[in-house]
Short mmCIF file of C-alpha atoms in Angstrom, two decimals:
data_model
loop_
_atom_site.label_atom_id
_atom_site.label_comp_id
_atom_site.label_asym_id
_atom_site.label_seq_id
_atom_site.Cartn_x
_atom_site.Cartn_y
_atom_site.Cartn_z
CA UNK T 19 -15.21 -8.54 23.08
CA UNK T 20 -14.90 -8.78 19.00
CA UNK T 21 -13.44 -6.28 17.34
CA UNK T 22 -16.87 -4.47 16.42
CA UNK T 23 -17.85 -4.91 12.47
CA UNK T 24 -18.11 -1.94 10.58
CA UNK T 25 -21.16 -1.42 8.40
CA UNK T 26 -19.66 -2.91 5.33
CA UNK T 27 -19.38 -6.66 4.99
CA UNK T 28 -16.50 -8.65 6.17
CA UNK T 29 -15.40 -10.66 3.96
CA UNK T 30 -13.14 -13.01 6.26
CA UNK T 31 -15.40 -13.15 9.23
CA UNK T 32 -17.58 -16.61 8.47
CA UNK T 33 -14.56 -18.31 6.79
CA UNK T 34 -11.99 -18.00 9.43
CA UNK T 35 -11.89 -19.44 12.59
CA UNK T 36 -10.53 -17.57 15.58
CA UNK T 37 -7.73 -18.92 17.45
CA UNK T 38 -8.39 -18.16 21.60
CA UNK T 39 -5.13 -18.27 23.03
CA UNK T 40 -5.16 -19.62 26.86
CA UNK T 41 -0.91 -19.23 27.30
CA UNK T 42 -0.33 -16.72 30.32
CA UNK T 43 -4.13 -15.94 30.36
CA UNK T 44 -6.53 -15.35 33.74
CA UNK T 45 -10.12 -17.10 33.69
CA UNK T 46 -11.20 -13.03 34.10
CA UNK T 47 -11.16 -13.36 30.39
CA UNK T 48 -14.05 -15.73 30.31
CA UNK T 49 -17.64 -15.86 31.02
CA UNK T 50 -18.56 -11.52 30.75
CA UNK T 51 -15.53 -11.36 28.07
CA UNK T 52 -14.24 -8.75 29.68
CA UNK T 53 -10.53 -8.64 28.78
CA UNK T 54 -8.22 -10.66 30.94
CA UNK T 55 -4.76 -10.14 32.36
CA UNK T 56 -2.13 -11.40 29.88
CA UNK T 57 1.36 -11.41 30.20
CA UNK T 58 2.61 -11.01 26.30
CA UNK T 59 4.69 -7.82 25.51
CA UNK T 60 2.26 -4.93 25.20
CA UNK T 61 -0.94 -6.11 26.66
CA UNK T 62 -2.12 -4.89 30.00
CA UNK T 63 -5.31 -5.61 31.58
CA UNK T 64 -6.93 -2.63 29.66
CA UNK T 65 -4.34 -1.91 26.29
CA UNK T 66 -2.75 -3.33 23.75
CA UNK T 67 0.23 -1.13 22.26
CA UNK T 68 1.85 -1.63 18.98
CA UNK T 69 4.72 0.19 17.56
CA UNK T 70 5.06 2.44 14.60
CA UNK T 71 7.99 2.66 12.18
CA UNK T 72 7.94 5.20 9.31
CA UNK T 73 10.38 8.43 8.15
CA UNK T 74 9.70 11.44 9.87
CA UNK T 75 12.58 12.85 8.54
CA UNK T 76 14.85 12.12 5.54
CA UNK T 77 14.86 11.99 1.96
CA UNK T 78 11.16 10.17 1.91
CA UNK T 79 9.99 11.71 4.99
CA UNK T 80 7.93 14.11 2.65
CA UNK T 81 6.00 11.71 0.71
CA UNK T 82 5.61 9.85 3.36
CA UNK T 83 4.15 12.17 5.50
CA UNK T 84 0.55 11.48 5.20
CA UNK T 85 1.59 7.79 6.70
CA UNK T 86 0.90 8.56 10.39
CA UNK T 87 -2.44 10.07 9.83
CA UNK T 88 -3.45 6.43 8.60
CA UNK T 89 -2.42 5.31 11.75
CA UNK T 90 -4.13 6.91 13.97
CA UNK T 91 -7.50 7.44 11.95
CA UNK T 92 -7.79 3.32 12.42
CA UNK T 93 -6.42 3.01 15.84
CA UNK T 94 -9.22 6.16 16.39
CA UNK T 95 -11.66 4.00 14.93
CA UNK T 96 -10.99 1.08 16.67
CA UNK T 97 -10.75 2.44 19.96
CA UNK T 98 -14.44 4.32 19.07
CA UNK T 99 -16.06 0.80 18.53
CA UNK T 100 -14.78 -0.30 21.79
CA UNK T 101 -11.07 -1.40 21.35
CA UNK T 102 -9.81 -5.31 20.75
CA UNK T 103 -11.60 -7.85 23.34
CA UNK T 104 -11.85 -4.98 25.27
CA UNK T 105 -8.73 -3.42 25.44
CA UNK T 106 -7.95 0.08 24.03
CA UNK T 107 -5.21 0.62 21.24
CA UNK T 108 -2.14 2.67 21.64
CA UNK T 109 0.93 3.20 19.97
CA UNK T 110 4.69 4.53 20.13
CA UNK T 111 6.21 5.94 17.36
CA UNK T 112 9.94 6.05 16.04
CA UNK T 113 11.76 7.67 13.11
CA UNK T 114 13.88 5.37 10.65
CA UNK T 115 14.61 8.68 8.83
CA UNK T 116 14.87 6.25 5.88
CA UNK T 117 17.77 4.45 7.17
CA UNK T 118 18.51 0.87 7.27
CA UNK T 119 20.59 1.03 10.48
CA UNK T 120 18.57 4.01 12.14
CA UNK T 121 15.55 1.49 11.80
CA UNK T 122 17.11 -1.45 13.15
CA UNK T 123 18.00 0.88 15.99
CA UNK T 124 14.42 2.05 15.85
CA UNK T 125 12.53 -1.57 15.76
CA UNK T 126 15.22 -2.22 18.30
CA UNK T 127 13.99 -0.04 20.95
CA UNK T 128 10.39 -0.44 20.29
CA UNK T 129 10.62 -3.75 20.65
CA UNK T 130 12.79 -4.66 23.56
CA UNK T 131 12.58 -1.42 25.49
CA UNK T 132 8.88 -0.14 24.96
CA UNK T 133 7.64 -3.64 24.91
CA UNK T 134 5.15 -3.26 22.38
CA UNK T 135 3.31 -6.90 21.17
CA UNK T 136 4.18 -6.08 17.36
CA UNK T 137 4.82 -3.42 14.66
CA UNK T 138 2.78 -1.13 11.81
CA UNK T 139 5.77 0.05 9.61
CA UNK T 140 5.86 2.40 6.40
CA UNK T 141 9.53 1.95 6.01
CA UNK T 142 11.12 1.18 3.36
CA UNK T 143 14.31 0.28 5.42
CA UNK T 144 13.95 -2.57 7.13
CA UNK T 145 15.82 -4.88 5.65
CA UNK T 146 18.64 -4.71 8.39
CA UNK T 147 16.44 -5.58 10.87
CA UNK T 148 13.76 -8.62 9.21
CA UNK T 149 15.64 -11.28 10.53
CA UNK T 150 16.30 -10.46 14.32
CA UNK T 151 12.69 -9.37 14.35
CA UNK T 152 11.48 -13.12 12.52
CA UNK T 153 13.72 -14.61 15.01
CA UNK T 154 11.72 -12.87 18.17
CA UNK T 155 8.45 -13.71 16.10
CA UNK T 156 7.57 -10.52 16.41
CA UNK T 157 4.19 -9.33 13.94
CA UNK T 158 4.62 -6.91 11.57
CA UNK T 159 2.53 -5.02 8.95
CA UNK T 160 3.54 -2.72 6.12
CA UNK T 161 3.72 -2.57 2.25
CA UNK T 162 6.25 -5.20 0.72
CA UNK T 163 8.63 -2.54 -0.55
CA UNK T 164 11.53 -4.68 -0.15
CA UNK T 165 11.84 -8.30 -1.26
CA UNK T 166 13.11 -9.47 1.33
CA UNK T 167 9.46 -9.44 3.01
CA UNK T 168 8.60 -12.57 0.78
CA UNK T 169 8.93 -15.80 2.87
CA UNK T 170 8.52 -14.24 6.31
CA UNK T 171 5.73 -15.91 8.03
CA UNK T 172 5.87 -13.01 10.84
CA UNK T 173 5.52 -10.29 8.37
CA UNK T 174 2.03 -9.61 6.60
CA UNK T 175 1.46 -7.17 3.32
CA UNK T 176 -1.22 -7.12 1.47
CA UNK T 177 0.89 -6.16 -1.72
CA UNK T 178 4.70 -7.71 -2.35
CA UNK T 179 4.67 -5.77 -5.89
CA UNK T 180 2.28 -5.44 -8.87
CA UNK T 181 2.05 -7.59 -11.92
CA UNK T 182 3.31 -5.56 -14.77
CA UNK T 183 0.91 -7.89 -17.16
CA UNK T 184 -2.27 -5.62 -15.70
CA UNK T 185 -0.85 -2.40 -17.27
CA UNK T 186 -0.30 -4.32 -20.27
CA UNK T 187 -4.25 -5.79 -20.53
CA UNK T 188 -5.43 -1.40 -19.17
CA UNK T 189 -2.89 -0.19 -22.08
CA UNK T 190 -4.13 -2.91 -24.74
CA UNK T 191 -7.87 -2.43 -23.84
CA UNK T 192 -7.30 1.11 -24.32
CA UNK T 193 -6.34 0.36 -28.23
CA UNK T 194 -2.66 0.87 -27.35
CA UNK T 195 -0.26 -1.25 -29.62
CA UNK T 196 2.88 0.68 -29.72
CA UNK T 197 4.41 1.40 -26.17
CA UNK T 198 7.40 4.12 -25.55
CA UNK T 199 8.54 3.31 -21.84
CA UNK T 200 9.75 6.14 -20.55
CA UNK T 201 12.70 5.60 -17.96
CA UNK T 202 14.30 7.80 -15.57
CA UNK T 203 17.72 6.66 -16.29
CA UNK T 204 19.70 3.39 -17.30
CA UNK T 205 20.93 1.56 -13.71
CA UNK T 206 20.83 -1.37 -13.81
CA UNK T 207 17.70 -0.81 -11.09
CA UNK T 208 15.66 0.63 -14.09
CA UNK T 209 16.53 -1.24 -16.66
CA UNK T 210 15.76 -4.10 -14.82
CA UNK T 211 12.28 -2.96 -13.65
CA UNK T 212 11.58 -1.54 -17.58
CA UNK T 213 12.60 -5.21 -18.77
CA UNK T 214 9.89 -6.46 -16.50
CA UNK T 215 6.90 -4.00 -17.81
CA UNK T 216 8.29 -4.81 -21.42
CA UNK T 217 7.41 -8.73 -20.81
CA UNK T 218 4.19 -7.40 -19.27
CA UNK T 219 3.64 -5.81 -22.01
CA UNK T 220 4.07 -8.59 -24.62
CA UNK T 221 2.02 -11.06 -22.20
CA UNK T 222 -0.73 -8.70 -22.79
CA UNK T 223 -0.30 -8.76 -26.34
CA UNK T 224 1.58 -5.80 -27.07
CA UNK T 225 4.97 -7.06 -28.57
CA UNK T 226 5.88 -3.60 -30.09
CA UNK T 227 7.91 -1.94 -27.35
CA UNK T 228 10.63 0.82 -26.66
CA UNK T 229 12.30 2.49 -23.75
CA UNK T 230 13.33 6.07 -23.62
CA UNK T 231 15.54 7.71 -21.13
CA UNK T 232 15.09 11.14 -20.01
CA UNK T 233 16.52 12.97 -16.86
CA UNK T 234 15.54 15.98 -16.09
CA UNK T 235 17.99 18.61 -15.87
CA UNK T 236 20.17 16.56 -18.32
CA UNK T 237 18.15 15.24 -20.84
CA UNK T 238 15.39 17.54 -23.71
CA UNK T 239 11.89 16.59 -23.84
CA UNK T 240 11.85 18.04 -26.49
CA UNK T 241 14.41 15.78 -28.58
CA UNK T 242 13.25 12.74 -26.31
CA UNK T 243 9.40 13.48 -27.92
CA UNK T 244 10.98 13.61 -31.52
CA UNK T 245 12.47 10.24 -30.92
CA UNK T 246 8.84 9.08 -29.26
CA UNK T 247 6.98 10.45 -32.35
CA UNK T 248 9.69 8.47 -34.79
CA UNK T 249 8.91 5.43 -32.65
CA UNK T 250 4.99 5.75 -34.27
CA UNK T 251 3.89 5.21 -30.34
CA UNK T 252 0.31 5.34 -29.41
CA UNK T 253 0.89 5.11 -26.00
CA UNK T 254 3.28 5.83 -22.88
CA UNK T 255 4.11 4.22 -19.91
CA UNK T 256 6.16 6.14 -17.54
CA UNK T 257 8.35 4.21 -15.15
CA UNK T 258 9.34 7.85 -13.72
CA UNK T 259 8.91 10.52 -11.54
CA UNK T 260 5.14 12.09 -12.28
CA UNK T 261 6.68 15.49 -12.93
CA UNK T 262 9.07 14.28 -15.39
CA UNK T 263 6.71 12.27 -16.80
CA UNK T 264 4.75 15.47 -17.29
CA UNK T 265 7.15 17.20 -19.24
CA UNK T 266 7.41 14.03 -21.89
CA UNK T 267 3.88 14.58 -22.52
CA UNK T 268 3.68 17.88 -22.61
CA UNK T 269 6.54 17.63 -25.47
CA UNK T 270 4.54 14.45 -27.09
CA UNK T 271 1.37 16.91 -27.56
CA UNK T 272 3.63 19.42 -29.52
CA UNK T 273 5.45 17.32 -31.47
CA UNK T 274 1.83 15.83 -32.85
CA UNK T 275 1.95 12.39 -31.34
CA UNK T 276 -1.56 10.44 -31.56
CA UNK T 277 -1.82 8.83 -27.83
CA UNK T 278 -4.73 6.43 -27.75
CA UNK T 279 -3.12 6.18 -23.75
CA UNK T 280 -0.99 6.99 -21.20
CA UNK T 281 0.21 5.51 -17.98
CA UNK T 282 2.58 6.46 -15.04
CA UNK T 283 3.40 4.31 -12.45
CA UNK T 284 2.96 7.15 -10.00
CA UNK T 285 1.39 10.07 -8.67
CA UNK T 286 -2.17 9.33 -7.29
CA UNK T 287 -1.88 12.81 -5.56
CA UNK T 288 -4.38 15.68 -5.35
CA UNK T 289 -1.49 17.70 -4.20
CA UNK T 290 0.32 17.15 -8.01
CA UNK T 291 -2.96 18.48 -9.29
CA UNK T 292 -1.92 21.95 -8.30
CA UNK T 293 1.34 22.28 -10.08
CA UNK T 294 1.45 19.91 -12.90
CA UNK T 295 -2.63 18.85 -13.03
CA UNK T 296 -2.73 20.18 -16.81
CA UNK T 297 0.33 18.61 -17.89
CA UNK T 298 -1.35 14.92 -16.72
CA UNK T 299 -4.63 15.74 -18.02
CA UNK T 300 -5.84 12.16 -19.48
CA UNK T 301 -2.36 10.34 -18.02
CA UNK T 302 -3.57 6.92 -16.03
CA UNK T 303 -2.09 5.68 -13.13
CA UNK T 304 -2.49 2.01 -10.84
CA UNK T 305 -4.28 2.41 -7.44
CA UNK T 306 -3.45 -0.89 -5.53
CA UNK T 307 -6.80 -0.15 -3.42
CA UNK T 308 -10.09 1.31 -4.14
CA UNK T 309 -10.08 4.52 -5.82
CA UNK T 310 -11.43 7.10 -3.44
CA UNK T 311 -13.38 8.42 -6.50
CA UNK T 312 -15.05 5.34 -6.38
CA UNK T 313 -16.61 6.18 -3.32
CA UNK T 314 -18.72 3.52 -1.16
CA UNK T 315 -19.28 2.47 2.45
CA UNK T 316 -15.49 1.69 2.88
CA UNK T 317 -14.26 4.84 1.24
CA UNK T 318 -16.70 6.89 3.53
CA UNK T 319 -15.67 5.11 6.83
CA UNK T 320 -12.08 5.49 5.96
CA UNK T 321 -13.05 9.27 5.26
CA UNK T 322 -14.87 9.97 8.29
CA UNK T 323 -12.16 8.38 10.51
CA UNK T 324 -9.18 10.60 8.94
CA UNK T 325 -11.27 13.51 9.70
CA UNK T 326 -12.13 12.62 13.11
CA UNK T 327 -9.19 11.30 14.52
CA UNK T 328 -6.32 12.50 12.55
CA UNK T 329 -7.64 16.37 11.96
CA UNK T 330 -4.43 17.76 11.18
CA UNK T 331 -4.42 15.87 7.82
CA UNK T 332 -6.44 18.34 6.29
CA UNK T 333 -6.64 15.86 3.00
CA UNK T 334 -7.98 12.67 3.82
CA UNK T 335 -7.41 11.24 -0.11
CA UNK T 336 -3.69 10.60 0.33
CA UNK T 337 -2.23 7.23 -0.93
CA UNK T 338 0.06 6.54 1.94
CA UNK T 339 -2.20 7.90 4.58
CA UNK T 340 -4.30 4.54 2.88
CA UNK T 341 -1.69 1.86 2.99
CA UNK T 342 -1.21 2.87 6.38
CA UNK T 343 -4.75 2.47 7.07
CA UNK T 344 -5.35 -0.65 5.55
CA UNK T 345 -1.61 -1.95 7.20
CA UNK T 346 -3.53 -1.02 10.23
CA UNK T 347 -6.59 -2.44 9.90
CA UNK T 348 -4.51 -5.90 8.87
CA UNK T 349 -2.21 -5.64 12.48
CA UNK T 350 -5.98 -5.53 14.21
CA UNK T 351 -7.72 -8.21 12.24
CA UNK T 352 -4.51 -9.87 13.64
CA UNK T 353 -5.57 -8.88 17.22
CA UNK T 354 -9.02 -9.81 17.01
CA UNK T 355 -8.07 -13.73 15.63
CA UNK T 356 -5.88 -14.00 18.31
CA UNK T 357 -8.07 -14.01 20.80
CA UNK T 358 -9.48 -12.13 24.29
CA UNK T 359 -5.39 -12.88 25.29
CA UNK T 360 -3.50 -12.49 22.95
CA UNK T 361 0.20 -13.94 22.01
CA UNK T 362 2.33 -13.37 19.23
CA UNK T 363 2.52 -16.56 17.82
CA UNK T 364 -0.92 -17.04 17.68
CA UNK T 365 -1.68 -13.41 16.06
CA UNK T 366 0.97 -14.88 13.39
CA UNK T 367 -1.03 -17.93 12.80
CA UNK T 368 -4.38 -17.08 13.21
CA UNK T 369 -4.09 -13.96 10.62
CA UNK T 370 -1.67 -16.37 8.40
CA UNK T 371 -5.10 -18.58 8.17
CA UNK T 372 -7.23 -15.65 6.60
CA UNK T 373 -7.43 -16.84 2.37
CA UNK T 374 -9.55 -13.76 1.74
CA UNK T 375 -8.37 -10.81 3.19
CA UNK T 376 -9.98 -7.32 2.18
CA UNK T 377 -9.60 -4.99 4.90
CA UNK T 378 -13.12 -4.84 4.59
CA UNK T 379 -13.98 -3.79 1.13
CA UNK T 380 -11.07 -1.56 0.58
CA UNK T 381 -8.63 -3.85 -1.52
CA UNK T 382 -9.17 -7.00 -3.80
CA UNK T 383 -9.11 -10.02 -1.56
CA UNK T 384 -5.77 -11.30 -0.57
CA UNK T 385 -4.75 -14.86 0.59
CA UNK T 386 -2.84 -14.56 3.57
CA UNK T 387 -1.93 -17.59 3.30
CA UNK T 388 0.33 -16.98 0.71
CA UNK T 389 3.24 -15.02 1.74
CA UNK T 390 6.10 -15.96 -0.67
CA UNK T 391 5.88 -12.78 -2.49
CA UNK T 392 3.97 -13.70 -5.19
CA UNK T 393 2.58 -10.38 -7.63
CA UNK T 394 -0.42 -8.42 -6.91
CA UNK T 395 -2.19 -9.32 -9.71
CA UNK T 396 -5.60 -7.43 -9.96
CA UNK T 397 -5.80 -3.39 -9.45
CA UNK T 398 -7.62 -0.26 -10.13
CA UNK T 399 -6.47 2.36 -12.41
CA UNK T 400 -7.36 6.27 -11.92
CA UNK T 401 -7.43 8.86 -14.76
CA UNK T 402 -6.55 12.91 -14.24
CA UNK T 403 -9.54 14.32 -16.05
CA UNK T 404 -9.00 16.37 -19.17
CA UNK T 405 -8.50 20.02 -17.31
CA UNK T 406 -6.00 18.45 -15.25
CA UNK T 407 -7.51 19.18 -11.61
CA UNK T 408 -9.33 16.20 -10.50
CA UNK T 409 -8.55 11.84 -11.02
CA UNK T 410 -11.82 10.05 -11.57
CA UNK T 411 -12.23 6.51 -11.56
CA UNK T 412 -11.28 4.88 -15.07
CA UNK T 413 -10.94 0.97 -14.14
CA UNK T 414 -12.13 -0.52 -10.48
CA UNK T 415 -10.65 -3.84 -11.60
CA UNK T 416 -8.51 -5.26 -14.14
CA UNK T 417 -6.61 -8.62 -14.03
CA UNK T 418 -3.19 -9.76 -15.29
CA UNK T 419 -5.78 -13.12 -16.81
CA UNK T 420 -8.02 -10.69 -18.80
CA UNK T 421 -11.01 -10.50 -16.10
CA UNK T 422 -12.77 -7.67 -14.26
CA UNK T 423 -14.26 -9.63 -11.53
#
């Protein structure tokens, strides 16, 4: 059996063909296409079980923590609409507690004592374990968060990083001309990273830029404004925490600033609404899949799922809970290509053949055939409305070439 179609449109299903594997496989897979008896790490005559990678404690366990939810709202799904050929999903977990070598202990185990045929990771702290786990040609899906992803045929994302040049066009089209970049402080980390959004910038067409440290605790929004409001900006991009980010504009709006916009690179979170909402009333911010205020049938699936099958997240609109998802959804698609018996190095090519990957309406189409890291380079910005206690939708698409479509 297919992995059943859910009532929005694939977009890969007609242009992809789907690679049967026959290695290790019984003829019990053929003719009723009733799933088969396999032999490939993970896959028993009735289940397929992946591993799952992602802090459950540590430093990022906390923003993170809407990650598992994803998880198992799409495995939920899944296993509602009848499994993969057949075979139910299941999944064991371990903690990386944000650590490179606690993951590589954690992938490790997973792997080679659990058995499971491949991973769903949001870890940021893999990087001690990519090449053991390219070497074993083992499938993995998560977000690109390190670069070190790029180049790795085993290892699917459906974002590497986001082209700066898109915040440029959303600032520009918003009549901004004169940008203060507002950094958290001056490693070498950040200035690198504000250098980047400052080219953005001036590939848009902006070429009147300035960055302005502030850390909170150290620094005065206050004097930090002052400077902003000497600068003659008309608009802000923060490449900073939300909260601080907050305070900056708070300051900006007393010291008499005009802002035609303002952007942070972070913080699509209801759960910011509550503390600093009014503080970010108007402030912009990238959404690297479709806004949930933009609602539709993929929005509403991905709803109803996180409320049936992970109940406990008692706020289904949570970023991570969504890359999950969609990282999810990906590591399946995966499954399905692969066939009613299914192999790792066939899930690797058959899903490394997909050129329009959507995760069925949710993000931009992705070629997956592309994997050497190359920019994300059309996304959807949200805006916090002008009380400060709700993000609407302000731009579903905007491209780093000037397009909307």
């Amino acid at each position: 059996m297919r992995l059943p179609k859910p009532r929005a449109p694939l977009g890969v299903a007609s242009a992809v063909l789907v690679v049967v594997a026959v290695t290790g496989c019984s003829s019990a897979s053929t003719g009723s296409g009733a799933a088969g008896a396999c032999d490939s790490p993970g896959v028993t005559q009735g289940q397929v079980t992946l591993g799952f990678v992602y802090p459950d404690t540590g430093a990022s366990s906390s923003a993170l923590s809407s990650a598992r939810a994803g998880l198992a709202a799409r495995i939920g799904l899944a296993n509602e609409e009848g499994g993969v050929h057949g075979r139910r999903i299941a999944y064991e977990w371990r903690d990386d507690a944000g650590s490179g070598s606690v993951a590589a202990t954690a992938t490790e185990e997973l792997i080679d004592h659990e058995k499971v045929f491949g991973l769903v990771t949001a870890s940021a702290a893999l990087g001690d374990s990519m090449d053991r786990l390219t070497q074993q040609g083992v499938p993995v899906t998560g977000v690109a968060v390190e670069p070190s992803w790029a180049g790795r045929e085993n290892m699917f994302s459906f974002v590497y990083s986001a082209s700066p040049v898109v915040v440029g066009r959303y600032i520009r089209a918003a009549r901004g001309t004169r940008v203060a970049i507002i950094t958290g402080d001056q490693s070498e980390v950040s200035s690198g990273l504000t250098g980047e959004y400052a080219q953005g910038l001036k590939a848009a067409g902006i070429s009147t830029v300035q960055a302005f440290p502030y850390v909170a605790g150290i620094g005065d929004p206050d004097q930090v404004a002052g400077k902003i409001a000497d600068f003659g900006a008309d608009a802000l991009l923060g490449i900073t925490a939300p909260d601080d980010f907050a305070k900056i504009v708070q300051a900006t709006r007393i010291a008499g600033a005009h802002l035609a916009v303002s952007v942070v690179l972070t913080g699509y979170d209801r759960g910011l609404l509550s503390s600093i909402g009014p503080a970010l009333a108007g402030v912009s911010m990238p959404v690297f899949f479709r806004p949930f205020e933009a609602g539709g049938l993929a929005i509403q699936r991905y709803k109803d799922a996180m409320s049936r099958y992970a109940p406990e997240s008692t706020n289904t609109d949570q970023q991570f809970a969504m890359f999950t998802y969609i990282n999810t959804d990906l590591f399946l698609r995966g499954l399905d290509l692969a066939g009613p018996c299914p192999i790792r190095d066939d899930f690797i090519k058959a899903l490394r053949g997909v050129p329009n990957y959507d995760a069925d309406g949710l993000i931009a189409p992705v070629d997956l055939r592309d994997y050497s890291g190359k920019p994300l380079s059309c996304y959807a910005f949200v805006q916090v409305n002008p009380t400060g206690t709700a993000f609407a939708t302000a731009r579903e698409r905007v491209c780093a070439d000037g397009s909307t479509s």
